[in-house]
Amino acid sequence: GDSVTQMEGPVTLSEEAFLTINCTYTATGYPSLFWYVQYPGEGLQLLLKATKADDKGSNKGFEATYRKETTSFHLEKGSVQVSDSAVYFCALVHSTGGGNKLTFGTGTQLKVEL
Amino acid sequence: KAGVTQTPRYLIKTRGQQVTLSCSPISGHRSVSWYQQTPGQGLQFLFEYFSETQRNKGNFPGRFSGRQFSNSRSEMNVSTLELGDSALYLCASSLQGSSYNSPLHFGNGTRLTVT
């Protein structure tokens, strides 16, 4: 079956540091890939997505590139802020017949300190 | 535009009881999905409804059920509660039926505690 593997957290960084959160997946066919973010006490928000190989999703300074050859979708940001502290989830869904049945990774907590 | 609304925000129930959670999607959204979030298992898909029909189902026992009404509002029911059902239950809605072209919008969840 489908699965998503994320690096374990928590990840603790100083403000303005470079961020990478690794995500790899196992799936048949050509899934669409997502990063969601969850702030304390809230539901998930879509951060960015990519629907085919070599697509780059980007939003709020975050980027991720769909690499089919390495089955990866690593999240990066050049300079993190305290306000980026949250839990980040990598997820996939099949573009045909998948509906909204997303498979999520276990989440990576990011803590950014001054 | 109002977001996805889940009620109640918190629930405390006893083992063996049943519970009903409610989700009101964003106006115009026809798809509603439910997810269970626990520290050990992470986010797991429960089921999805689209235009009042269940379209996808996760690997949960039959004690977990749901339905969707004609106004797209959805309810989730869990019968014969077990301690392991304690979790944050998240509802998500989308305009169309597939998140690859229509993003999911999540509610803030219902925190269920079973004692």
Short mmCIF file of N, CA, C and O in Angstrom, two decimals, chain A residues 12-107:
data_model
loop_
_atom_site.label_atom_id
_atom_site.label_comp_id
_atom_site.label_asym_id
_atom_site.label_seq_id
_atom_site.Cartn_x
_atom_site.Cartn_y
_atom_site.Cartn_z
N THR A 12 14.77 21.58 15.88
CA THR A 12 14.91 22.88 16.54
C THR A 12 15.95 23.71 15.80
O THR A 12 17.08 23.25 15.60
N LEU A 13 15.54 24.90 15.36
CA LEU A 13 16.44 25.78 14.60
C LEU A 13 16.42 27.19 15.18
O LEU A 13 15.44 27.59 15.83
N SER A 14 17.46 27.90 14.92
CA SER A 14 17.49 29.32 15.26
C SER A 14 16.84 30.11 14.13
O SER A 14 16.85 29.67 12.97
N GLU A 15 16.29 31.24 14.48
CA GLU A 15 15.67 32.09 13.45
C GLU A 15 16.69 32.41 12.36
O GLU A 15 17.88 32.61 12.64
N GLU A 16 16.22 32.44 11.13
CA GLU A 16 17.00 32.69 9.91
C GLU A 16 17.83 31.50 9.46
O GLU A 16 18.54 31.59 8.46
N ALA A 17 17.74 30.38 10.14
CA ALA A 17 18.45 29.18 9.69
C ALA A 17 17.75 28.57 8.49
O ALA A 17 16.59 28.87 8.19
N PHE A 18 18.48 27.69 7.78
CA PHE A 18 17.93 26.97 6.64
C PHE A 18 17.22 25.70 7.12
O PHE A 18 17.71 25.00 7.98
N LEU A 19 16.07 25.45 6.51
CA LEU A 19 15.26 24.31 6.92
C LEU A 19 15.17 23.28 5.80
O LEU A 19 14.92 23.64 4.64
N THR A 20 15.35 22.02 6.16
CA THR A 20 15.01 20.91 5.29
C THR A 20 14.28 19.87 6.12
O THR A 20 14.77 19.47 7.18
N ILE A 21 13.11 19.47 5.64
CA ILE A 21 12.39 18.34 6.24
C ILE A 21 12.25 17.29 5.14
O ILE A 21 11.62 17.53 4.12
N ASN A 22 12.83 16.12 5.39
CA ASN A 22 12.83 15.08 4.37
C ASN A 22 11.51 14.33 4.32
O ASN A 22 10.89 14.06 5.37
N CYS A 23 11.11 13.99 3.11
CA CYS A 23 9.90 13.20 2.90
C CYS A 23 10.13 12.26 1.72
O CYS A 23 10.54 12.71 0.64
N THR A 24 9.91 10.98 1.92
CA THR A 24 9.94 10.02 0.83
C THR A 24 8.64 9.25 0.83
O THR A 24 7.96 9.15 1.85
N TYR A 25 8.28 8.70 -0.33
CA TYR A 25 7.00 8.02 -0.42
C TYR A 25 7.12 6.71 -1.17
O TYR A 25 8.07 6.48 -1.94
N THR A 26 6.13 5.86 -0.94
CA THR A 26 5.96 4.62 -1.70
C THR A 26 4.54 4.61 -2.20
O THR A 26 3.59 4.73 -1.41
N ALA A 27 4.39 4.51 -3.50
CA ALA A 27 3.04 4.51 -4.08
C ALA A 27 3.10 3.97 -5.50
O ALA A 27 4.12 4.08 -6.17
N THR A 28 2.00 3.40 -5.91
CA THR A 28 1.91 2.98 -7.32
C THR A 28 1.48 4.17 -8.17
O THR A 28 0.85 5.11 -7.69
N GLY A 29 1.84 4.13 -9.41
CA GLY A 29 1.40 5.15 -10.34
C GLY A 29 2.03 6.51 -10.06
O GLY A 29 3.18 6.61 -9.66
N TYR A 30 1.23 7.54 -10.27
CA TYR A 30 1.73 8.91 -10.19
C TYR A 30 0.89 9.72 -9.22
O TYR A 30 -0.03 10.44 -9.62
N PRO A 31 1.22 9.63 -7.94
CA PRO A 31 0.42 10.38 -6.96
C PRO A 31 0.69 11.88 -7.02
O PRO A 31 1.70 12.31 -7.57
N SER A 32 -0.21 12.64 -6.45
CA SER A 32 0.05 14.05 -6.17
C SER A 32 0.60 14.15 -4.76
O SER A 32 0.23 13.36 -3.88
N LEU A 33 1.47 15.12 -4.55
CA LEU A 33 2.16 15.25 -3.26
C LEU A 33 1.87 16.60 -2.62
O LEU A 33 1.71 17.61 -3.33
N PHE A 34 1.81 16.60 -1.31
CA PHE A 34 1.42 17.81 -0.57
C PHE A 34 2.29 17.96 0.68
O PHE A 34 2.78 17.00 1.24
N TRP A 35 2.39 19.21 1.12
CA TRP A 35 2.83 19.54 2.46
C TRP A 35 1.72 20.32 3.13
O TRP A 35 1.23 21.31 2.59
N TYR A 36 1.34 19.83 4.32
CA TYR A 36 0.37 20.52 5.15
C TYR A 36 1.08 20.97 6.42
O TYR A 36 2.04 20.36 6.89
N VAL A 37 0.55 22.06 7.02
CA VAL A 37 1.11 22.58 8.26
C VAL A 37 -0.01 22.67 9.30
O VAL A 37 -1.16 23.01 8.96
N GLN A 38 0.32 22.32 10.54
CA GLN A 38 -0.65 22.38 11.62
C GLN A 38 -0.08 23.22 12.75
O GLN A 38 0.90 22.84 13.39
N TYR A 39 -0.72 24.38 13.00
CA TYR A 39 -0.33 25.23 14.11
C TYR A 39 -1.05 24.75 15.37
O TYR A 39 -2.11 24.12 15.29
N PRO A 40 -0.51 25.03 16.54
CA PRO A 40 -1.10 24.53 17.79
C PRO A 40 -2.59 24.84 17.90
O PRO A 40 -3.01 25.98 17.70
N GLY A 41 -3.36 23.82 18.22
CA GLY A 41 -4.79 24.00 18.44
C GLY A 41 -5.62 24.19 17.18
O GLY A 41 -6.82 24.50 17.27
N GLU A 42 -5.01 23.99 16.04
CA GLU A 42 -5.73 24.21 14.78
C GLU A 42 -5.73 22.96 13.91
O GLU A 42 -5.01 21.99 14.17
N GLY A 43 -6.54 23.00 12.87
CA GLY A 43 -6.52 21.93 11.88
C GLY A 43 -5.37 22.13 10.91
O GLY A 43 -4.55 23.02 11.08
N LEU A 44 -5.32 21.29 9.90
CA LEU A 44 -4.24 21.37 8.92
C LEU A 44 -4.54 22.41 7.85
O LEU A 44 -5.69 22.59 7.47
N GLN A 45 -3.48 23.03 7.37
CA GLN A 45 -3.61 23.96 6.26
C GLN A 45 -2.68 23.50 5.14
O GLN A 45 -1.55 23.11 5.40
N LEU A 46 -3.18 23.57 3.92
CA LEU A 46 -2.32 23.21 2.79
C LEU A 46 -1.22 24.25 2.64
O LEU A 46 -1.49 25.46 2.58
N LEU A 47 0.01 23.80 2.60
CA LEU A 47 1.15 24.70 2.45
C LEU A 47 1.56 24.79 0.98
O LEU A 47 1.71 25.87 0.43
N LEU A 48 1.73 23.63 0.34
CA LEU A 48 2.06 23.61 -1.08
C LEU A 48 1.78 22.21 -1.65
O LEU A 48 1.61 21.27 -0.89
N LYS A 49 1.76 22.14 -2.98
CA LYS A 49 1.50 20.85 -3.60
C LYS A 49 2.22 20.75 -4.94
O LYS A 49 2.64 21.77 -5.52
N ALA A 50 2.36 19.51 -5.41
CA ALA A 50 2.91 19.25 -6.74
C ALA A 50 2.19 18.04 -7.31
O ALA A 50 1.97 17.05 -6.60
N THR A 51 1.77 18.13 -8.54
CA THR A 51 0.92 17.08 -9.09
C THR A 51 1.63 16.19 -10.10
O THR A 51 1.06 15.18 -10.52
N LYS A 52 2.85 16.53 -10.52
CA LYS A 52 3.56 15.64 -11.42
C LYS A 52 5.06 15.79 -11.23
O LYS A 52 5.54 16.76 -10.64
N ALA A 53 5.77 14.81 -11.75
CA ALA A 53 7.23 14.78 -11.58
C ALA A 53 7.88 16.08 -12.05
O ALA A 53 7.48 16.64 -13.07
N ASP A 54 8.86 16.52 -11.24
CA ASP A 54 9.66 17.73 -11.49
C ASP A 54 8.91 19.02 -11.21
O ASP A 54 9.49 20.10 -11.33
N ASP A 55 7.63 18.93 -10.83
CA ASP A 55 6.91 20.13 -10.41
C ASP A 55 7.54 20.64 -9.12
O ASP A 55 7.94 19.87 -8.26
N LYS A 56 7.57 21.97 -8.98
CA LYS A 56 8.00 22.58 -7.73
C LYS A 56 6.81 23.32 -7.15
O LYS A 56 6.25 24.21 -7.79
N GLY A 57 6.44 22.96 -5.92
CA GLY A 57 5.43 23.71 -5.20
C GLY A 57 6.12 24.74 -4.33
O GLY A 57 7.20 24.50 -3.80
N SER A 58 5.48 25.90 -4.18
CA SER A 58 6.08 26.93 -3.33
C SER A 58 5.00 27.80 -2.72
O SER A 58 3.94 28.02 -3.31
N ASN A 59 5.27 28.30 -1.50
CA ASN A 59 4.32 29.14 -0.79
C ASN A 59 4.99 29.66 0.46
O ASN A 59 5.67 28.91 1.18
N LYS A 60 4.84 30.94 0.74
CA LYS A 60 5.35 31.57 1.98
C LYS A 60 6.84 31.31 2.19
O LYS A 60 7.30 31.18 3.32
N GLY A 61 7.60 31.20 1.13
CA GLY A 61 9.04 30.97 1.25
C GLY A 61 9.43 29.51 1.33
O GLY A 61 10.61 29.18 1.26
N PHE A 62 8.45 28.63 1.44
CA PHE A 62 8.70 27.19 1.45
C PHE A 62 8.67 26.66 0.02
O PHE A 62 7.92 27.16 -0.81
N GLU A 63 9.51 25.65 -0.24
CA GLU A 63 9.53 25.01 -1.55
C GLU A 63 9.68 23.50 -1.39
O GLU A 63 10.29 23.03 -0.42
N ALA A 64 9.18 22.77 -2.38
CA ALA A 64 9.41 21.33 -2.43
C ALA A 64 9.31 20.91 -3.89
O ALA A 64 8.42 21.38 -4.61
N THR A 65 10.19 20.00 -4.31
CA THR A 65 10.20 19.53 -5.70
C THR A 65 9.88 18.05 -5.74
O THR A 65 10.46 17.26 -4.99
N TYR A 66 8.96 17.69 -6.61
CA TYR A 66 8.52 16.31 -6.80
C TYR A 66 9.61 15.55 -7.58
O TYR A 66 9.77 15.76 -8.77
N ARG A 67 10.33 14.68 -6.90
CA ARG A 67 11.41 13.91 -7.53
C ARG A 67 10.98 12.46 -7.66
O ARG A 67 11.01 11.70 -6.69
N LYS A 68 10.56 12.09 -8.84
CA LYS A 68 10.07 10.72 -9.02
C LYS A 68 11.21 9.70 -8.96
O LYS A 68 11.04 8.59 -8.46
N GLU A 69 12.40 10.10 -9.43
CA GLU A 69 13.50 9.14 -9.46
C GLU A 69 13.96 8.74 -8.07
O GLU A 69 14.44 7.61 -7.86
N THR A 70 13.77 9.65 -7.10
CA THR A 70 14.15 9.33 -5.72
C THR A 70 12.91 9.20 -4.82
O THR A 70 13.05 9.02 -3.61
N THR A 71 11.75 9.25 -5.40
CA THR A 71 10.45 9.22 -4.68
C THR A 71 10.51 10.11 -3.44
O THR A 71 10.22 9.67 -2.31
N SER A 72 10.85 11.37 -3.67
CA SER A 72 11.01 12.29 -2.55
C SER A 72 10.29 13.60 -2.82
O SER A 72 10.00 13.97 -3.98
N PHE A 73 10.03 14.31 -1.74
CA PHE A 73 9.34 15.62 -1.81
C PHE A 73 9.78 16.42 -0.58
O PHE A 73 9.00 16.75 0.29
N HIS A 74 11.05 16.72 -0.52
CA HIS A 74 11.63 17.38 0.66
C HIS A 74 11.20 18.84 0.74
O HIS A 74 11.22 19.57 -0.26
N LEU A 75 10.88 19.27 1.94
CA LEU A 75 10.46 20.65 2.19
C LEU A 75 11.66 21.49 2.59
O LEU A 75 12.44 21.07 3.45
N GLU A 76 11.78 22.67 1.98
CA GLU A 76 12.90 23.56 2.29
C GLU A 76 12.42 24.99 2.47
O GLU A 76 11.44 25.41 1.86
N LYS A 77 13.17 25.72 3.31
CA LYS A 77 12.96 27.15 3.44
C LYS A 77 14.30 27.79 3.76
O LYS A 77 15.04 27.29 4.62
N GLY A 78 14.59 28.86 3.10
CA GLY A 78 15.92 29.46 3.23
C GLY A 78 16.17 30.14 4.56
O GLY A 78 17.30 30.16 5.05
N SER A 79 15.13 30.70 5.17
CA SER A 79 15.32 31.46 6.40
C SER A 79 14.04 31.35 7.22
O SER A 79 13.04 32.01 6.91
N VAL A 80 14.09 30.54 8.27
CA VAL A 80 12.87 30.30 9.05
C VAL A 80 12.65 31.42 10.07
O VAL A 80 13.59 32.10 10.50
N GLN A 81 11.39 31.56 10.45
CA GLN A 81 10.99 32.54 11.45
C GLN A 81 10.33 31.82 12.62
O GLN A 81 9.86 30.68 12.47
N VAL A 82 10.26 32.51 13.75
CA VAL A 82 9.61 31.93 14.92
C VAL A 82 8.18 31.52 14.58
O VAL A 82 7.68 30.48 15.04
N SER A 83 7.53 32.30 13.74
CA SER A 83 6.14 32.03 13.37
C SER A 83 5.98 30.76 12.52
O SER A 83 4.86 30.32 12.28
N ASP A 84 7.08 30.18 12.07
CA ASP A 84 7.02 28.92 11.30
C ASP A 84 6.93 27.71 12.22
O ASP A 84 6.78 26.58 11.74
N SER A 85 7.05 27.91 13.51
CA SER A 85 6.97 26.80 14.46
C SER A 85 5.60 26.14 14.35
O SER A 85 4.56 26.78 14.54
N ALA A 86 5.61 24.86 14.04
CA ALA A 86 4.37 24.12 13.78
C ALA A 86 4.76 22.67 13.50
O ALA A 86 5.93 22.31 13.53
N VAL A 87 3.73 21.86 13.21
CA VAL A 87 3.98 20.48 12.77
C VAL A 87 3.72 20.41 11.27
O VAL A 87 2.68 20.90 10.80
N TYR A 88 4.63 19.82 10.55
CA TYR A 88 4.54 19.74 9.10
C TYR A 88 4.30 18.29 8.67
O TYR A 88 5.00 17.37 9.12
N PHE A 89 3.32 18.12 7.80
CA PHE A 89 2.94 16.78 7.33
C PHE A 89 3.13 16.70 5.82
O PHE A 89 2.63 17.54 5.08
N CYS A 90 3.78 15.64 5.40
CA CYS A 90 3.88 15.31 3.99
C CYS A 90 2.76 14.32 3.68
O CYS A 90 2.41 13.47 4.52
N ALA A 91 2.16 14.42 2.50
CA ALA A 91 1.03 13.56 2.18
C ALA A 91 0.96 13.29 0.68
O ALA A 91 1.51 14.06 -0.12
N LEU A 92 0.28 12.21 0.32
CA LEU A 92 0.06 11.91 -1.09
C LEU A 92 -1.37 11.45 -1.32
O LEU A 92 -2.05 10.99 -0.41
N VAL A 93 -1.80 11.60 -2.55
CA VAL A 93 -3.10 11.09 -2.97
C VAL A 93 -2.98 10.69 -4.43
O VAL A 93 -2.23 11.30 -5.20
N HIS A 94 -3.71 9.66 -4.79
CA HIS A 94 -3.71 9.28 -6.19
C HIS A 94 -4.60 10.23 -6.97
O HIS A 94 -5.71 10.54 -6.53
N SER A 95 -4.12 10.66 -8.08
CA SER A 95 -4.83 11.67 -8.84
C SER A 95 -6.07 11.12 -9.53
O SER A 95 -6.95 11.89 -9.90
N THR A 96 -6.14 9.83 -9.71
CA THR A 96 -7.34 9.26 -10.32
C THR A 96 -7.91 8.22 -9.36
O THR A 96 -7.22 7.30 -8.94
N GLY A 97 -9.14 8.41 -9.00
CA GLY A 97 -9.80 7.46 -8.11
C GLY A 97 -9.44 7.61 -6.65
O GLY A 97 -9.98 6.91 -5.80
N GLY A 98 -8.54 8.52 -6.35
CA GLY A 98 -8.13 8.65 -4.95
C GLY A 98 -9.07 9.51 -4.14
O GLY A 98 -9.07 9.44 -2.91
N GLY A 99 -9.86 10.32 -4.84
CA GLY A 99 -10.74 11.21 -4.10
C GLY A 99 -9.94 12.05 -3.14
O GLY A 99 -8.92 12.63 -3.51
N ASN A 100 -10.39 12.11 -1.91
CA ASN A 100 -9.67 12.84 -0.89
C ASN A 100 -9.08 11.91 0.16
O ASN A 100 -8.92 12.27 1.31
N LYS A 101 -8.73 10.71 -0.25
CA LYS A 101 -8.14 9.74 0.65
C LYS A 101 -6.63 9.95 0.66
O LYS A 101 -5.89 9.31 -0.07
N LEU A 102 -6.20 10.89 1.50
CA LEU A 102 -4.79 11.18 1.60
C LEU A 102 -4.08 10.22 2.54
O LEU A 102 -4.63 9.81 3.55
N THR A 103 -2.84 9.89 2.17
CA THR A 103 -1.96 9.15 3.07
C THR A 103 -0.95 10.14 3.62
O THR A 103 -0.23 10.79 2.84
N PHE A 104 -0.90 10.25 4.93
CA PHE A 104 -0.03 11.23 5.57
C PHE A 104 1.19 10.58 6.19
O PHE A 104 1.15 9.42 6.63
N GLY A 105 2.27 11.33 6.25
CA GLY A 105 3.39 10.95 7.08
C GLY A 105 3.06 11.25 8.54
O GLY A 105 2.00 11.80 8.84
N THR A 106 3.96 10.89 9.42
CA THR A 106 3.68 11.02 10.86
C THR A 106 3.86 12.45 11.37
O THR A 106 3.52 12.73 12.52
N GLY A 107 4.36 13.33 10.54
CA GLY A 107 4.50 14.72 10.96
C GLY A 107 5.88 15.00 11.55
O GLY A 107 6.48 14.14 12.19
#
